[in-house]
Short mmCIF file of N, CA and C in Angstrom, two decimals:
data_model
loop_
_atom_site.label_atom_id
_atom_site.label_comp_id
_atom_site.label_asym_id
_atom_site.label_seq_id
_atom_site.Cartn_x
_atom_site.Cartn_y
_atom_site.Cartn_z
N UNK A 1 136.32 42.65 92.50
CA UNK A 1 137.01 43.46 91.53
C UNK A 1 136.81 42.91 90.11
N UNK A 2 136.85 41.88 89.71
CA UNK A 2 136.94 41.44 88.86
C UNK A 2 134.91 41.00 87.89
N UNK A 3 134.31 40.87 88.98
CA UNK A 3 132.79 40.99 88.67
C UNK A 3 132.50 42.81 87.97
N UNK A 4 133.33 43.51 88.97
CA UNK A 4 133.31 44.93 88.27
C UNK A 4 133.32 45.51 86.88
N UNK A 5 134.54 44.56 86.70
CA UNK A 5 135.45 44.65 85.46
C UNK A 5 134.76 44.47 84.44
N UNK A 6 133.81 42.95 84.92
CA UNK A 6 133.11 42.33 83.64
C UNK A 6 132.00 43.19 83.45
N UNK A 7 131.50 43.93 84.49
CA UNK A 7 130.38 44.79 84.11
C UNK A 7 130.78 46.00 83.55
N UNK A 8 131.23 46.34 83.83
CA UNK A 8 131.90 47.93 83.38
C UNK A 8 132.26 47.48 81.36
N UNK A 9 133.01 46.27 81.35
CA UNK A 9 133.37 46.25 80.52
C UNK A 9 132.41 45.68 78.78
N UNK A 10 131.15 45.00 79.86
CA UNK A 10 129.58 44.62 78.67
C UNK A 10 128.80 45.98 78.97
N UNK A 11 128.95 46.46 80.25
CA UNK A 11 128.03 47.77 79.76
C UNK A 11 129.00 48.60 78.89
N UNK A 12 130.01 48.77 78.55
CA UNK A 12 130.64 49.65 77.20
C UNK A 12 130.13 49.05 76.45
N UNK A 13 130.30 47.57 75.92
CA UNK A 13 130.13 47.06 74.80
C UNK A 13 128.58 47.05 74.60
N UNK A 14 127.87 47.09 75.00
CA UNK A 14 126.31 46.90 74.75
C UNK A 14 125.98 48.79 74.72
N UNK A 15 126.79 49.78 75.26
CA UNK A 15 126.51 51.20 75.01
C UNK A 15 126.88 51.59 73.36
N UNK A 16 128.30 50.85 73.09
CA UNK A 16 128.87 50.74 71.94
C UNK A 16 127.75 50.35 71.02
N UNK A 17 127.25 49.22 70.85
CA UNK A 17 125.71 48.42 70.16
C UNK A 17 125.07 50.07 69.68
N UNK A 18 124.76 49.54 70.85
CA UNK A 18 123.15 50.94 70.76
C UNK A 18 123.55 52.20 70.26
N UNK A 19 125.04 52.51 70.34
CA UNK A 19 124.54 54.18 69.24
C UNK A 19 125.34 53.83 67.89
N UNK A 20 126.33 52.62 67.93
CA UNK A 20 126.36 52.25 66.10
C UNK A 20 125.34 51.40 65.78
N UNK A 21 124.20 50.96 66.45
CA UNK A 21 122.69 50.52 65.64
C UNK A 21 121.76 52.47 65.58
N UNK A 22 121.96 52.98 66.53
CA UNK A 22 120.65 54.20 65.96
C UNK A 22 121.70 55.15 65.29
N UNK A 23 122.49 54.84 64.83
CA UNK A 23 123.65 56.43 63.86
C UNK A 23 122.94 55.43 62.66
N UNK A 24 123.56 53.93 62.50
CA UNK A 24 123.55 53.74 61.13
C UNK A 24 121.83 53.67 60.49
N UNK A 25 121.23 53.33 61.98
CA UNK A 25 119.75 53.23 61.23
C UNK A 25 119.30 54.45 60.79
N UNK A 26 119.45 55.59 60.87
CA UNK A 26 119.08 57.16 60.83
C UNK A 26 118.69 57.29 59.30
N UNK A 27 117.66 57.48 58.98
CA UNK A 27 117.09 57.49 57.52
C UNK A 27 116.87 59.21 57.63
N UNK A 28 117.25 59.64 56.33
CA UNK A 28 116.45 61.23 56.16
C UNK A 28 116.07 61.11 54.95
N UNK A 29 115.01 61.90 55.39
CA UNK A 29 113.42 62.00 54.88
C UNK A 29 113.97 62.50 53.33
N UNK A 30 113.83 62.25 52.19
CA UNK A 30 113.90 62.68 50.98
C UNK A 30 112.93 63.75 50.27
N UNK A 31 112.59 65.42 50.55
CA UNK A 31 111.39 65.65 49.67
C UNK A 31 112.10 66.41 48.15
N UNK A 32 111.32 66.00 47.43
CA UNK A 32 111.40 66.84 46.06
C UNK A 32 110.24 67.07 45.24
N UNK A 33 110.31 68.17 44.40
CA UNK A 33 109.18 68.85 43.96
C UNK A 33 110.01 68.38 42.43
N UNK A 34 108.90 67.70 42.17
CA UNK A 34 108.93 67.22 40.28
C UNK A 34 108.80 68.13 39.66
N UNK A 35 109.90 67.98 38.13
CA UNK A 35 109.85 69.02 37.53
C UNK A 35 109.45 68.61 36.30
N UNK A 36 109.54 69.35 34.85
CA UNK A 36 108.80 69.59 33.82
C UNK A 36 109.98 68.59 33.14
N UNK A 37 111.08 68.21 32.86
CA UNK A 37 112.02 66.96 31.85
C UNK A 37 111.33 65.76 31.98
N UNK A 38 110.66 65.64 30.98
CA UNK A 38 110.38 63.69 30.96
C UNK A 38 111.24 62.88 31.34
N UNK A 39 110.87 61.76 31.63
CA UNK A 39 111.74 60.60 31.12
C UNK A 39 112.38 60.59 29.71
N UNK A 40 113.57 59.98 29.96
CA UNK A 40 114.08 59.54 27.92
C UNK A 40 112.43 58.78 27.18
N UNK A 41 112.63 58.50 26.37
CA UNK A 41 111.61 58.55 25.18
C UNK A 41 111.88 56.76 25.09
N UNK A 42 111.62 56.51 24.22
CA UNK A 42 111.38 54.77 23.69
C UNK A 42 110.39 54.22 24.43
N UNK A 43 110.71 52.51 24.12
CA UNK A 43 109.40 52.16 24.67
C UNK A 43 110.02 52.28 26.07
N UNK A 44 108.87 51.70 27.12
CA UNK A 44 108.79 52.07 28.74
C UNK A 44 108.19 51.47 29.44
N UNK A 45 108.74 50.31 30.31
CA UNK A 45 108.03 49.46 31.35
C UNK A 45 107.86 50.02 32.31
N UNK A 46 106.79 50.76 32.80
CA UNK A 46 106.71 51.13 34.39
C UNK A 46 105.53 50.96 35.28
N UNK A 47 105.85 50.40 36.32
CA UNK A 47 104.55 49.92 37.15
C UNK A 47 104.19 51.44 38.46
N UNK A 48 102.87 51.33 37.85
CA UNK A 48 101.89 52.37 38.48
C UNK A 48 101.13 52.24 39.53
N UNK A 49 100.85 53.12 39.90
CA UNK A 49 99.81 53.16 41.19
C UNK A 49 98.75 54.38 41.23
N UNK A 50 97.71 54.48 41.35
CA UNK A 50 96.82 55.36 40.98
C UNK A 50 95.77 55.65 42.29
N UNK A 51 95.07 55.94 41.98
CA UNK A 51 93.67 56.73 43.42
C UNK A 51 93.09 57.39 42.15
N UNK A 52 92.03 58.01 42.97
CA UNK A 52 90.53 59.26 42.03
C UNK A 52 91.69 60.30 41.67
N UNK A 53 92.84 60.95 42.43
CA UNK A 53 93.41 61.98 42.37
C UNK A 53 94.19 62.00 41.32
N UNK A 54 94.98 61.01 41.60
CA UNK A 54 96.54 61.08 40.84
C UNK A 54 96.49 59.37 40.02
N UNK A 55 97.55 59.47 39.04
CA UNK A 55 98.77 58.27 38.81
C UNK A 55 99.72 58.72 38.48
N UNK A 56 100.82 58.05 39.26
CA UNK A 56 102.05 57.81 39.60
C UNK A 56 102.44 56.65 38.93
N UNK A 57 104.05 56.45 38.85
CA UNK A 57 104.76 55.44 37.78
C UNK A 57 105.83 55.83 38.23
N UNK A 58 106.47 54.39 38.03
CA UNK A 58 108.15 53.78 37.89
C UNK A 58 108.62 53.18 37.20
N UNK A 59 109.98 53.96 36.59
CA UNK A 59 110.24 53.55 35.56
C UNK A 59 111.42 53.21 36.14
N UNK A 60 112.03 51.67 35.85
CA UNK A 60 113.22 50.90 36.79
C UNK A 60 114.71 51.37 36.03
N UNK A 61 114.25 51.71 34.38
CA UNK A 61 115.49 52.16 33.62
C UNK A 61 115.91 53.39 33.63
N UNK A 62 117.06 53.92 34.33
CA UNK A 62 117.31 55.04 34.87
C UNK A 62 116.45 55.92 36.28
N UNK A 63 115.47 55.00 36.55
CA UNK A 63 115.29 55.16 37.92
C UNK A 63 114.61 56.79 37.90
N UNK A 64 113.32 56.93 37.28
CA UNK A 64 112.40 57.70 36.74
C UNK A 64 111.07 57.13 37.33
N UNK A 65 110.28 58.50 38.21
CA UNK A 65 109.05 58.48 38.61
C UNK A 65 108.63 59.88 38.05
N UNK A 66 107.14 59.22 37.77
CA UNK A 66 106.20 60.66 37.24
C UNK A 66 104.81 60.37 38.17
N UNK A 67 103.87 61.59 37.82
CA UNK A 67 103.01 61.55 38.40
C UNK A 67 102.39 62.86 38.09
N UNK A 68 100.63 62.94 37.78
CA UNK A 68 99.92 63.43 37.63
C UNK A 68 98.93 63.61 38.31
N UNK A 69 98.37 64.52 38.36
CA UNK A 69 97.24 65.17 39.20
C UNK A 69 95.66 64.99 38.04
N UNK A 70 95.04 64.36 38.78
CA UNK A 70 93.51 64.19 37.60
C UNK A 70 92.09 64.59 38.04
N UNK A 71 92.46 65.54 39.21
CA UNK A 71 91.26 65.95 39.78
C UNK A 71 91.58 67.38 40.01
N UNK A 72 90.76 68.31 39.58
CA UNK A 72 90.53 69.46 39.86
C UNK A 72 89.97 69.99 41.14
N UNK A 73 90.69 69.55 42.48
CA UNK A 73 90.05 69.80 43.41
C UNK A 73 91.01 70.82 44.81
N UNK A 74 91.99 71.62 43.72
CA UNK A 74 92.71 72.56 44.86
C UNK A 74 93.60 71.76 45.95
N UNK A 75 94.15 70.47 45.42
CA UNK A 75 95.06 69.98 45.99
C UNK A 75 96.17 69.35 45.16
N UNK A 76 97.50 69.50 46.00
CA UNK A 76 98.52 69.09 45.01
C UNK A 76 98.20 67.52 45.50
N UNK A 77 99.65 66.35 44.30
CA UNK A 77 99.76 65.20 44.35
C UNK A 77 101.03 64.91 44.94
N UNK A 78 100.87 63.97 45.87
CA UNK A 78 102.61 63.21 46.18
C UNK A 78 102.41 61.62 45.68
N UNK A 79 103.61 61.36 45.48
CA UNK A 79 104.48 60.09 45.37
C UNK A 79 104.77 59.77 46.83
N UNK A 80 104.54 58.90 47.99
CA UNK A 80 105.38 58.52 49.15
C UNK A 80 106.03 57.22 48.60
N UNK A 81 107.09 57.03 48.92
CA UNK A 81 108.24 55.69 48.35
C UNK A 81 109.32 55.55 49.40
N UNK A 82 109.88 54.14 49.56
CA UNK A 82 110.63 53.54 49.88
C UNK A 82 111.33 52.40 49.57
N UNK A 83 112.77 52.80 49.75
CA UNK A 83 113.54 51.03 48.89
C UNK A 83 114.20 50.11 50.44
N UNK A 84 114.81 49.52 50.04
CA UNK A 84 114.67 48.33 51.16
C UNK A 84 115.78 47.13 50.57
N UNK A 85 116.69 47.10 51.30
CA UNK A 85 117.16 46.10 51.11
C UNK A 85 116.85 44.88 50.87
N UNK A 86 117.19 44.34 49.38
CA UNK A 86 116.38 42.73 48.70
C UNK A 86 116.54 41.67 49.93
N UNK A 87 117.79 41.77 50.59
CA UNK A 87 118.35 40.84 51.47
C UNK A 87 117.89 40.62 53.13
N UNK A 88 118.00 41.96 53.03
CA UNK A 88 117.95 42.25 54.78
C UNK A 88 116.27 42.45 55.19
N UNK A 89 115.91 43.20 54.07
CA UNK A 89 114.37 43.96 53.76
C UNK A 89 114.50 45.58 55.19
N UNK A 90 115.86 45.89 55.17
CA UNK A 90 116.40 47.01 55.74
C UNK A 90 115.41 48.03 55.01
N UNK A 91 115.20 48.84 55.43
CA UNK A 91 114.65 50.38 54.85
C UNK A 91 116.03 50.92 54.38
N UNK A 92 116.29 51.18 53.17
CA UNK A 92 117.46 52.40 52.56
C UNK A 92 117.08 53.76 52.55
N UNK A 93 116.09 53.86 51.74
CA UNK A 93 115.82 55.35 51.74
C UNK A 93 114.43 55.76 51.46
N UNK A 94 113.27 56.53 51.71
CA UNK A 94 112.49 57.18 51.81
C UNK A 94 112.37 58.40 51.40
N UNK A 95 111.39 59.14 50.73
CA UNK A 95 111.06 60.14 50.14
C UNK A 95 109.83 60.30 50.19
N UNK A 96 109.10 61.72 49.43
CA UNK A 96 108.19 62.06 49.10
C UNK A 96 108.02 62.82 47.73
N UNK A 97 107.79 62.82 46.77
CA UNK A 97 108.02 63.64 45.50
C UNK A 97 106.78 64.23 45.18
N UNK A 98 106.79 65.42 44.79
CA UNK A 98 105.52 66.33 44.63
C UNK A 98 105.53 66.62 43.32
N UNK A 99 104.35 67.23 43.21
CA UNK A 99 103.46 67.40 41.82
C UNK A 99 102.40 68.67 42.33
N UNK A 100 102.74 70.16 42.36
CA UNK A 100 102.18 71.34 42.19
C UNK A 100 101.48 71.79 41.51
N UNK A 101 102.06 71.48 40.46
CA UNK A 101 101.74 72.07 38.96
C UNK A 101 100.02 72.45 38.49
N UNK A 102 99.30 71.45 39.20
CA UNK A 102 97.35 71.23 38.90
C UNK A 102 97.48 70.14 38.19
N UNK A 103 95.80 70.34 37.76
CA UNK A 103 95.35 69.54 37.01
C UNK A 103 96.05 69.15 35.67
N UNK A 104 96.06 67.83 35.26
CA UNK A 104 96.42 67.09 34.12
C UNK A 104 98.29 67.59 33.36
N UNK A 105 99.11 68.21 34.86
CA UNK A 105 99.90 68.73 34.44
C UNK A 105 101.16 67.27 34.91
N UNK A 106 101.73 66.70 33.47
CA UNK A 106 102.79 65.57 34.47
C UNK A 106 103.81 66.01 34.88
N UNK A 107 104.66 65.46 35.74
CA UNK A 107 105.81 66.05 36.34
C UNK A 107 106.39 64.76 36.08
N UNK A 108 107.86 64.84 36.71
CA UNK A 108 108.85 63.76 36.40
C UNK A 108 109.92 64.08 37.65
N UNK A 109 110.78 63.22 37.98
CA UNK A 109 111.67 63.18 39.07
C UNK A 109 112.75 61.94 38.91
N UNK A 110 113.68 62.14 38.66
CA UNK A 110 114.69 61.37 38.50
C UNK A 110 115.63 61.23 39.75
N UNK A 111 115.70 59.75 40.29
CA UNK A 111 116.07 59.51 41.51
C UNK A 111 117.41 58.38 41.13
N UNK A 112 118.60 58.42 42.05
CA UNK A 112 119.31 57.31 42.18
C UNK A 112 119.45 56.68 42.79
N UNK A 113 118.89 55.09 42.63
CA UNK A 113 118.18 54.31 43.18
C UNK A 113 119.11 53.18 43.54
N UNK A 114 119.32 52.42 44.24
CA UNK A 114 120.79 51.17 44.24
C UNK A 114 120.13 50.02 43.26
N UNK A 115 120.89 49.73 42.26
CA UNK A 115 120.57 48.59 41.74
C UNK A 115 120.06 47.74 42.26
N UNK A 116 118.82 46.82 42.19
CA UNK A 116 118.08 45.83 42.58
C UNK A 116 117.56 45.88 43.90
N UNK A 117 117.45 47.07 44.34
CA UNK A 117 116.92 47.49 45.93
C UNK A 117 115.22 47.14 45.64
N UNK A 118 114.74 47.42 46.59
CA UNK A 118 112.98 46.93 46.45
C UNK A 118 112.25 48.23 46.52
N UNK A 119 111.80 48.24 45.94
CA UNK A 119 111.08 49.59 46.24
C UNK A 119 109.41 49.59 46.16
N UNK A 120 108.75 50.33 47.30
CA UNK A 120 107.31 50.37 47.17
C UNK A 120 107.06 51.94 47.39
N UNK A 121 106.36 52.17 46.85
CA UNK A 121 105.78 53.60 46.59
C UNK A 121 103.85 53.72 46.25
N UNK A 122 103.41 54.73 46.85
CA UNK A 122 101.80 55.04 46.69
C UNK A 122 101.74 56.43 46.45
N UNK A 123 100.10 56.75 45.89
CA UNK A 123 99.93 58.23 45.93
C UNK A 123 98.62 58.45 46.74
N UNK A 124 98.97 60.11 46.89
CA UNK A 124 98.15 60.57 47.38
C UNK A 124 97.86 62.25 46.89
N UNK A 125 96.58 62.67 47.63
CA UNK A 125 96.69 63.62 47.41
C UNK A 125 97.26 64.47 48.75
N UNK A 126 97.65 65.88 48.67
CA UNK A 126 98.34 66.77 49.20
C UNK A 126 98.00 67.98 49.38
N UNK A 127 98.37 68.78 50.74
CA UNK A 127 98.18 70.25 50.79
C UNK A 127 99.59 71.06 50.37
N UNK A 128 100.36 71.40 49.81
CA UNK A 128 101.38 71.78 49.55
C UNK A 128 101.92 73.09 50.38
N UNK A 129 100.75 74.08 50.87
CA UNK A 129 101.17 75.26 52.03
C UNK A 129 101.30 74.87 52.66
N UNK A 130 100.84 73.43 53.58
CA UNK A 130 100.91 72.91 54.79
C UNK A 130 101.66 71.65 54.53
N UNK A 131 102.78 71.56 53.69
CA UNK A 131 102.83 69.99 53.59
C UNK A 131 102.40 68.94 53.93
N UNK A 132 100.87 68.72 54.30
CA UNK A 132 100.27 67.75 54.58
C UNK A 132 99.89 66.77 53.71
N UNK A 133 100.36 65.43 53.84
CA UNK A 133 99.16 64.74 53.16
C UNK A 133 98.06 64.08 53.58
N UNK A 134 97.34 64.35 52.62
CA UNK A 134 95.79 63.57 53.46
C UNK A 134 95.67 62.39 52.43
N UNK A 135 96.05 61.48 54.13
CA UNK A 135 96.33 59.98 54.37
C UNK A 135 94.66 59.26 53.36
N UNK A 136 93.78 59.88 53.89
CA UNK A 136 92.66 58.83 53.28
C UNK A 136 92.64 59.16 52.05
N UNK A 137 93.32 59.57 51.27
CA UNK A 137 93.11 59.77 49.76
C UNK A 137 94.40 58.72 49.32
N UNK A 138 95.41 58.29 50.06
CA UNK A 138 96.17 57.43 49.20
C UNK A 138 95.92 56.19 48.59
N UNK A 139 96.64 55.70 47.72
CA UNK A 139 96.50 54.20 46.90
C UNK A 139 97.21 53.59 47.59
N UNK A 140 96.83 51.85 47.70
CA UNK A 140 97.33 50.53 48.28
C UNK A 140 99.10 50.66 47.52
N UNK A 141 99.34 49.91 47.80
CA UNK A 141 101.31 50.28 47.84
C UNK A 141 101.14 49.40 46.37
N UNK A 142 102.50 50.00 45.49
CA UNK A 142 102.97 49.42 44.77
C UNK A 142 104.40 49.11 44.34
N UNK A 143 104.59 47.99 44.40
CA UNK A 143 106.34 47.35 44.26
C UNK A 143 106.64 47.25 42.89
N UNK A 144 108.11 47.49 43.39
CA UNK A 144 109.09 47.25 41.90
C UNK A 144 110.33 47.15 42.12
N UNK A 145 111.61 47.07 41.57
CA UNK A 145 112.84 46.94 41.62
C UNK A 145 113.35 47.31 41.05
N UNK A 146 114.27 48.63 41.60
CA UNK A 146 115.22 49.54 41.09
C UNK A 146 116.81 49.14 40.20
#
């Protein structure tokens, strides 16, 4: 009776585990389509990431990404990004931010970002009817801190 007990009572607690670890891990997917408002104006530290297609940028003050399209080749541009806990190196949040618009047109996207989270982000280019991106056109990752 009592061997019962103890089982009955670690299999709750280890059932308990496993769905408050996969509720809290549950990330959703972030997409947004960049629009035409710049960033504020002054000067501007932001670290970029580029390919043949596009460059992309982060700007850590007010938590501002842009990105341009530089190839005339009938495909849109994305931003893929992710922040991450400084501490844990947890995944927080994930997105994708788009750029429609064509050629040499910039877009901008203003995100709220947790203070001092980690963030890495790349570009690529994109099918936008099919939301696809095509993977072999992206740039090596680039970090920064929100």
């Amino acid at each position: 009776m009592r061997k019962s007990r103890i089982a009955v009572t670690l299999g709750g607690a280890v059932a308990a585990t496993v769905l408050t670890i996969s509720t809290a891990s549950a990330i959703t997917l972030e997409v947004d389509v960049a629009g035409t408002t710049p960033w504020p104006g002054g000067a501007v530290t932001a670290r970029c990431a580029s390919t043949e297609e596009a460059v992309g940028c982060f700007r850590s003050d007010g938590d501002w990404f842009s990105l341009v399209d530089q190839k005339s080749d009938g495909h849109s541009v994305v931003i893929r990004w992710a922040t991450y806990d400084p501490k844990s190196n947890v995944m927080q949040r994930e997105g994708i931010i788009w750029n429609t618009a064509g050629l040499n047109a910039y877009r901008y996207m203003n995100k709220n970002l947790a203070e001092g989270d980690f963030l890495e982000f790349s570009m690529c280019a994109a099918e936008w009817s099919t939301k696809h991106i095509i993977e072999n056109t992206c740039a090596g990752t680039t970090s920064a801190t929100a």
